[in-house]
Amino acid sequence: MKILSANDKDIAAAARALRSGKLVALPTETVYGLGADARNERAIARIFEAKNRPEFDPLIIHVATPGDADGVADLSVPFARELAAAFWPGPLTMVLRRKEWVPDLITSGLPTVAVRCPAHELAGRILREAGIPVAAPSANAFGRLSPTTAQHVISGLGDRIDYVVDGGPCLLGVESTVVDLSMEPPLILRPGGVSLEQLRELVPSIELFDRSTTSPRAPGQLPSHYAPITPLRLYEAGTLPVEAEKPGFPEGISVAAICFGHKEAAKLRSAAVFSSVTDLSPEGDVVEAAARLFGALHELELSGCGEIWAERLPDRGVGRAVNDRLYKASVKPCLLSPKS
Ligand code: TXA
Ligand code: MG
């Protein structure tokens, strides 16, 4: 695997590599993606292999400009053009009827395809120079933490891929919002960088997939996803236990806390029962917390702590996406078994 940077020569090399069927990890504003030529089935098959991703989990096609989405999907349904105009380039993925040419491997055989135009300068330049639609899931092994730095990609996928373009840390830090526009009313399949509040302004009827009442429609909605190897417990805001002798505090295991806001952090630090306290945003800013989430989880996973206990963020803005990822990180992988 070769590391490329943001200069013209390396951008040209990344674009050439994509055109010739190579796997190129590249930064987007959300997380790093593992890109391959969407028209090349062998290259797409290699994505699944490198990530160890089951073939029932479809991929997002990335396009250089909003106009290029018409080559991939049918945007003539209600709201598609309005949403594209409002949020592209940006962290919104739309699920729409696919164009004939889109390989089944990308859509897992579904009649729909997920498409997004990312708002990252470097990603945009590579996509424009490559001149092809690029299929790109997050550049992590299936089910594991998403990568928000080139280093995360290198340690997670290493030699299973051909190139990684290092564009520094991703600004948003959580994945795009996935909205299914092939159904009425439109449904948010995965909360992400564009918030429910923002979407409701344009699509008042939009619904948020509710995991407590509905079974998963997309594999990204499976519980246990985006997970650190370290067990993670999720608590309501302000309810992290602070007394070591309380039931539930595991004996002889170091517990790292993740919290939100300096008041809570001060309380947890003074309790002195946690091996570390990570405050995702001392000022209580959900956007800052989202940007720091995966970096913090990667760090704690490497730190060797026994468990991670995290508190939920307020359910507003991108806080919903952070809560969704924390919830999925807290679910044990055994729940993925088809019998459960
Ligand atoms: O921010 C992002 O979306 C990042 C960057 C790299 O663009 N990509 C990303 O891709 O998160 P991935 O593969 O990790 O997640 C794509 C999600 C999955 O939950 C998948 O199930 C869903 O989109 N998806 C893709 N195609 C779909 C379809 N036709 N219908 C329903 N869900 C779909
Ligand atoms: Mg992913």
Coordinates of C-alpha atoms and ligand atoms in Angstrom, one line a residue:
M1 CA 0.0 0.0 0.0
K2 CA 1.3 3.4 -1.0
I3 CA 0.6 6.7 0.7
L4 CA -0.3 9.7 -1.5
S5 CA -0.6 13.3 -0.6
A6 CA -2.6 16.3 -1.8
N7 CA -0.2 17.5 -4.5
D8 CA -1.1 17.5 -8.2
K9 CA 1.1 14.6 -9.1
D10 CA -0.3 12.4 -6.4
I11 CA -3.9 13.4 -7.3
A12 CA -3.2 12.4 -10.9
A13 CA -1.8 9.1 -9.6
A14 CA -4.8 8.4 -7.5
A15 CA -7.2 9.2 -10.4
R16 CA -5.2 6.9 -12.7
A17 CA -5.2 4.2 -10.1
L18 CA -9.0 4.4 -9.8
R19 CA -9.4 4.2 -13.6
S20 CA -7.2 1.1 -13.7
G21 CA -9.2 -0.8 -11.2
K22 CA -7.1 -0.2 -8.1
L23 CA -8.4 0.3 -4.5
V24 CA -7.8 3.9 -3.4
A25 CA -8.7 5.1 0.1
L26 CA -9.5 8.8 0.1
P27 CA -10.7 11.4 2.6
T28 CA -14.2 12.9 2.5
E29 CA -15.7 15.4 4.8
T30 CA -17.4 12.6 6.8
V31 CA -14.9 9.6 7.0
Y32 CA -12.3 8.1 4.7
G33 CA -13.8 6.0 1.9
L34 CA -12.4 3.0 0.1
G35 CA -12.8 3.9 -3.5
A36 CA -13.0 1.8 -6.7
D37 CA -14.3 2.3 -10.2
A38 CA -18.1 1.7 -9.9
R39 CA -18.2 0.3 -13.5
N40 CA -15.5 -2.3 -12.8
E41 CA -17.0 -5.4 -11.1
R42 CA -13.6 -6.9 -10.3
A43 CA -12.5 -3.8 -8.5
I44 CA -15.9 -3.7 -6.6
A45 CA -15.4 -7.3 -5.7
R46 CA -12.0 -6.4 -4.2
I47 CA -13.7 -3.8 -2.0
F48 CA -15.8 -6.5 -0.4
E49 CA -12.8 -8.7 0.0
A50 CA -10.6 -6.1 1.6
K51 CA -13.3 -5.0 4.0
N52 CA -14.5 -8.5 4.7
R53 CA -17.9 -7.0 4.0
P54 CA -20.9 -9.3 3.3
E55 CA -22.3 -8.9 -0.2
F56 CA -25.7 -8.1 1.1
D57 CA -24.5 -4.7 2.2
P58 CA -24.7 -2.3 -0.8
L59 CA -22.2 0.5 -1.5
I60 CA -22.6 4.3 -2.1
I61 CA -21.5 5.6 -5.5
H62 CA -19.7 9.0 -5.2
V63 CA -19.8 11.5 -8.0
A64 CA -17.7 14.6 -8.7
T65 CA -20.6 17.1 -9.2
P66 CA -24.3 17.0 -8.4
G67 CA -25.1 16.8 -12.1
D68 CA -23.2 13.6 -12.4
A69 CA -25.7 11.8 -10.2
D70 CA -28.1 11.7 -13.1
G71 CA -25.7 9.2 -14.7
V72 CA -26.1 6.8 -11.8
A73 CA -29.7 7.2 -10.5
D74 CA -33.2 8.6 -11.4
L75 CA -33.6 11.9 -9.6
S76 CA -37.0 12.6 -11.1
V77 CA -38.8 11.6 -7.9
P78 CA -40.2 14.1 -5.4
F79 CA -37.6 15.9 -3.3
A80 CA -34.5 14.4 -5.0
R81 CA -33.5 17.6 -6.9
E82 CA -34.4 19.9 -4.0
L83 CA -32.3 17.9 -1.6
A84 CA -29.4 17.7 -4.1
A85 CA -29.6 21.5 -4.6
A86 CA -29.6 22.1 -0.8
F87 CA -27.1 19.6 0.4
W88 CA -24.7 18.6 -2.4
P89 CA -21.8 18.7 -2.4
G90 CA -22.2 17.4 1.2
P91 CA -22.9 14.6 3.7
L92 CA -26.2 13.5 2.2
T93 CA -26.6 10.1 0.5
M94 CA -29.8 9.5 -1.5
V95 CA -31.2 6.1 -2.2
L96 CA -32.9 6.3 -5.6
R97 CA -33.9 4.0 -8.5
R98 CA -30.7 2.9 -10.1
K99 CA -29.6 3.3 -13.7
E100 CA -29.4 0.0 -15.7
W101 CA -25.6 -0.1 -15.9
V102 CA -25.0 -0.1 -12.1
P103 CA -23.6 -3.5 -11.2
D104 CA -25.7 -5.7 -8.9
L105 CA -22.6 -6.1 -6.7
I106 CA -22.9 -2.4 -5.7
T107 CA -26.6 -2.5 -5.0
S108 CA -26.7 -6.0 -3.6
G109 CA -29.3 -6.7 -6.3
L110 CA -31.7 -4.0 -5.1
P111 CA -33.5 -1.9 -7.6
T112 CA -32.1 1.2 -5.9
V113 CA -28.6 2.7 -5.6
A114 CA -27.1 5.0 -3.0
V115 CA -25.5 8.1 -4.4
R116 CA -23.6 11.1 -2.9
C117 CA -21.5 14.0 -4.0
P118 CA -18.9 14.6 -1.3
A119 CA -17.9 18.1 -0.1
H120 CA -14.2 17.5 0.3
E121 CA -11.8 19.5 -1.9
L122 CA -9.3 16.7 -2.3
A123 CA -12.0 14.1 -2.9
G124 CA -13.7 16.4 -5.5
R125 CA -10.4 16.9 -7.3
I126 CA -9.7 13.1 -7.5
L127 CA -13.2 12.4 -8.6
R128 CA -13.1 15.1 -11.3
E129 CA -9.7 14.0 -12.6
A130 CA -10.7 10.3 -12.6
G131 CA -13.9 11.2 -14.5
I132 CA -15.7 8.0 -13.4
P133 CA -18.3 7.2 -10.7
V134 CA -16.5 5.8 -7.6
A135 CA -18.1 3.3 -5.3
A136 CA -16.8 3.9 -1.8
P137 CA -17.8 2.4 1.6
S138 CA -16.0 3.6 4.7
A139 CA -12.4 2.5 4.6
N140 CA -12.6 0.2 7.6
A141 CA -13.0 -3.6 8.1
F142 CA -16.7 -4.5 8.2
G143 CA -18.4 -3.7 11.5
R144 CA -15.4 -1.9 12.9
L145 CA -14.7 1.7 13.8
S146 CA -14.9 4.1 10.8
P147 CA -11.6 5.8 9.9
T148 CA -11.3 9.6 10.3
T149 CA -7.5 9.8 9.5
A150 CA -5.2 8.1 7.0
Q151 CA -3.5 6.4 9.9
H152 CA -6.8 4.7 10.9
V153 CA -7.1 3.4 7.3
I154 CA -3.5 2.1 7.3
S155 CA -3.8 0.3 10.6
G156 CA -7.2 -1.1 9.7
L157 CA -6.8 -2.2 6.1
G158 CA -3.0 -1.9 5.5
D159 CA -1.8 -4.1 2.6
R160 CA -5.3 -5.1 1.6
I161 CA -5.6 -1.9 -0.5
D162 CA -3.4 -0.2 -3.1
Y163 CA -3.3 3.5 -2.1
V164 CA -4.4 5.8 0.7
V165 CA -4.6 9.6 0.0
D166 CA -3.7 11.4 3.2
G167 CA -5.9 14.5 3.4
G168 CA -5.6 15.0 7.2
P169 CA -8.5 14.4 9.6
C170 CA -12.1 14.4 8.4
L171 CA -13.9 17.6 9.5
L172 CA -17.3 16.1 10.2
G173 CA -16.3 12.8 11.6
V174 CA -19.5 10.8 11.2
E175 CA -20.9 9.3 8.0
S176 CA -23.4 10.9 5.6
T177 CA -27.1 10.8 6.3
V178 CA -28.7 8.1 4.2
V179 CA -32.2 9.0 3.0
D180 CA -34.4 6.6 1.0
L181 CA -36.4 8.6 -1.5
S182 CA -37.7 5.5 -3.3
M183 CA -40.5 5.3 -0.7
E184 CA -43.3 7.6 0.4
P185 CA -42.8 9.3 2.7
P186 CA -39.0 9.4 2.5
L187 CA -37.2 7.6 5.3
I188 CA -33.8 8.4 7.0
L189 CA -32.1 5.0 7.0
R190 CA -29.0 6.3 8.8
P191 CA -28.7 9.6 10.7
G192 CA -25.5 11.5 9.8
G193 CA -23.9 14.8 8.8
V194 CA -27.1 16.4 7.6
S195 CA -29.5 16.6 10.5
L196 CA -33.2 15.6 10.8
E197 CA -34.0 19.3 11.5
Q198 CA -32.3 20.4 8.2
L199 CA -34.1 17.7 6.2
R200 CA -37.5 18.5 7.7
E201 CA -37.3 22.0 6.4
L202 CA -37.4 20.7 2.9
V203 CA -39.3 17.4 3.4
P204 CA -41.7 17.9 6.3
S205 CA -43.1 14.4 5.9
I206 CA -39.6 12.7 6.2
E207 CA -39.4 9.9 8.8
L208 CA -36.5 8.7 10.9
F209 CA -36.0 4.9 10.9
D210 CA -37.0 3.7 14.4
R211 CA -35.0 0.7 15.5
S212 CA -37.4 0.0 18.4
T213 CA -40.4 -0.6 16.1
T214 CA -39.0 -1.6 12.7
S215 CA -36.7 -4.3 11.6
P216 CA -33.6 -3.2 9.6
R217 CA -34.0 -2.3 6.0
A218 CA -30.4 -1.6 5.2
P219 CA -27.4 -3.5 6.6
G220 CA -26.0 -0.2 8.0
Q221 CA -29.0 -0.3 10.4
L222 CA -27.9 -3.6 11.8
P223 CA -27.1 -3.4 15.5
S224 CA -23.4 -3.9 16.2
H225 CA -21.6 -1.8 13.7
Y226 CA -19.0 0.9 13.9
A227 CA -17.8 -0.9 17.0
P228 CA -14.5 -0.8 18.9
I229 CA -13.2 -4.2 20.0
T230 CA -13.4 -3.0 23.6
P231 CA -16.9 -3.6 25.1
L232 CA -18.8 -0.3 25.2
R233 CA -21.8 0.5 27.5
L234 CA -24.1 3.4 26.7
Y235 CA -25.7 5.5 29.4
E236 CA -28.3 8.3 29.3
A237 CA -26.8 11.8 29.7
G238 CA -25.6 12.5 33.2
T239 CA -26.1 9.0 34.5
L240 CA -22.6 7.4 34.3
P241 CA -22.1 5.7 37.6
V242 CA -19.4 7.3 39.7
E243 CA -19.2 5.0 42.7
A244 CA -16.8 2.1 42.3
E245 CA -18.7 -0.1 44.7
K246 CA -22.1 0.3 42.9
P247 CA -23.3 -2.9 41.3
G248 CA -22.2 -3.0 37.6
F249 CA -18.8 -1.6 38.1
P250 CA -16.6 -4.5 37.0
E251 CA -14.0 -5.7 39.4
G252 CA -10.3 -5.5 38.3
I253 CA -11.2 -4.0 35.0
S254 CA -10.2 -0.5 34.0
V255 CA -13.1 1.6 32.7
A256 CA -12.6 4.6 30.4
A257 CA -15.4 7.2 30.3
I258 CA -16.6 9.2 27.3
C259 CA -18.7 12.3 28.2
F260 CA -20.0 15.5 26.8
G261 CA -19.5 18.8 28.4
H262 CA -17.0 20.2 31.0
K263 CA -19.4 19.9 34.0
E264 CA -19.9 16.2 33.5
A265 CA -16.2 15.7 32.8
A266 CA -15.3 17.5 36.1
K267 CA -17.7 15.3 38.0
L268 CA -16.4 12.1 36.5
R269 CA -12.7 13.1 37.0
S270 CA -13.2 13.9 40.6
A271 CA -14.9 10.6 41.2
A272 CA -11.5 9.0 40.3
V273 CA -13.0 5.7 39.3
F274 CA -12.3 5.8 35.6
S275 CA -8.9 5.1 34.0
S276 CA -9.5 8.1 31.7
V277 CA -12.2 10.6 31.0
T278 CA -12.6 11.8 27.4
D279 CA -14.8 14.9 27.0
L280 CA -16.0 15.0 23.4
S281 CA -16.8 18.7 23.7
P282 CA -16.2 20.8 26.8
E283 CA -18.5 23.5 25.4
G284 CA -21.3 21.0 24.7
D285 CA -21.1 21.4 21.0
V286 CA -22.5 18.4 19.1
V287 CA -20.6 19.2 15.9
E288 CA -17.3 19.1 17.8
A289 CA -18.3 15.9 19.5
A290 CA -19.1 14.3 16.1
A291 CA -15.7 15.3 14.8
R292 CA -13.9 13.7 17.8
L293 CA -16.0 10.6 18.2
F294 CA -14.2 8.0 16.1
G295 CA -10.8 9.3 17.0
A296 CA -11.6 9.0 20.6
L297 CA -12.9 5.4 20.2
H298 CA -9.8 4.4 18.1
E299 CA -7.6 5.8 20.9
L300 CA -9.4 4.0 23.7
E301 CA -9.4 0.8 21.7
L302 CA -5.6 1.0 21.4
S303 CA -5.2 2.1 25.1
G304 CA -6.0 -1.4 26.3
C305 CA -8.7 -0.2 28.7
G306 CA -11.1 -3.0 29.8
E307 CA -14.4 -1.3 29.0
I308 CA -15.7 2.0 27.6
W309 CA -18.6 3.7 29.3
A310 CA -20.2 6.5 27.3
E311 CA -23.0 8.9 27.9
R312 CA -25.5 9.9 25.2
L313 CA -25.5 13.3 23.6
P314 CA -28.6 15.5 23.3
D315 CA -30.8 14.2 20.4
R316 CA -30.4 17.3 18.3
G317 CA -28.5 18.0 15.1
V318 CA -25.6 15.7 14.4
G319 CA -25.9 14.6 18.1
R320 CA -28.4 12.0 16.7
A321 CA -25.8 10.5 14.4
V322 CA -23.3 10.3 17.3
N323 CA -25.9 8.6 19.5
D324 CA -26.7 6.1 16.7
R325 CA -23.0 5.2 16.4
L326 CA -22.6 4.9 20.1
Y327 CA -25.6 2.7 20.3
K328 CA -24.3 0.5 17.5
A329 CA -20.9 0.3 19.2
S330 CA -22.6 -0.8 22.4
V331 CA -24.5 -3.8 20.9
K332 CA -22.7 -7.1 21.1
P333 CA -21.8 -8.7 17.7
C334 CA -23.6 -12.0 18.7
L335 CA -26.9 -10.2 18.1
L336 CA -25.9 -10.3 14.5
S337 CA -26.5 -14.0 14.4
P338 CA -29.5 -14.8 12.1
K339 CA -31.2 -16.8 14.8
S340 CA -31.5 -13.9 17.3
Ligands
TXA1 O1 -20.2 9.3 4.7 C1 -20.3 8.3 4.1 O2 -21.4 7.9 3.7 C2 -19.1 7.4 3.8 C3 -18.1 8.1 2.9 C4 -17.0 7.3 2.5 O3 -18.9 8.6 1.8 N1 -19.5 6.1 3.3 C5 -20.1 5.2 4.0 O4 -20.3 4.0 3.3 O5 -20.4 5.3 5.2 P1 -20.8 2.7 4.0 O6 -20.7 1.6 2.9 O7 -19.9 2.4 5.2 O8 -22.3 2.9 4.4 C6 -23.2 3.0 3.4 C7 -24.6 2.8 3.9 C8 -24.8 1.3 4.4 O9 -25.5 1.4 5.6 C9 -25.6 0.7 3.3 O10 -26.4 -0.4 3.8 C10 -26.4 1.8 2.9 O11 -25.6 3.0 2.9 N2 -26.9 1.7 1.5 C11 -26.2 1.6 0.4 N3 -26.9 1.4 -0.7 C12 -28.2 1.2 -0.3 C13 -29.5 1.0 -0.9 N4 -29.6 0.8 -2.2 N5 -30.6 0.9 -0.1 C14 -30.5 1.1 1.2 N6 -29.3 1.4 1.9 C15 -28.2 1.4 1.1
MG2 MG -19.3 1.9 7.0

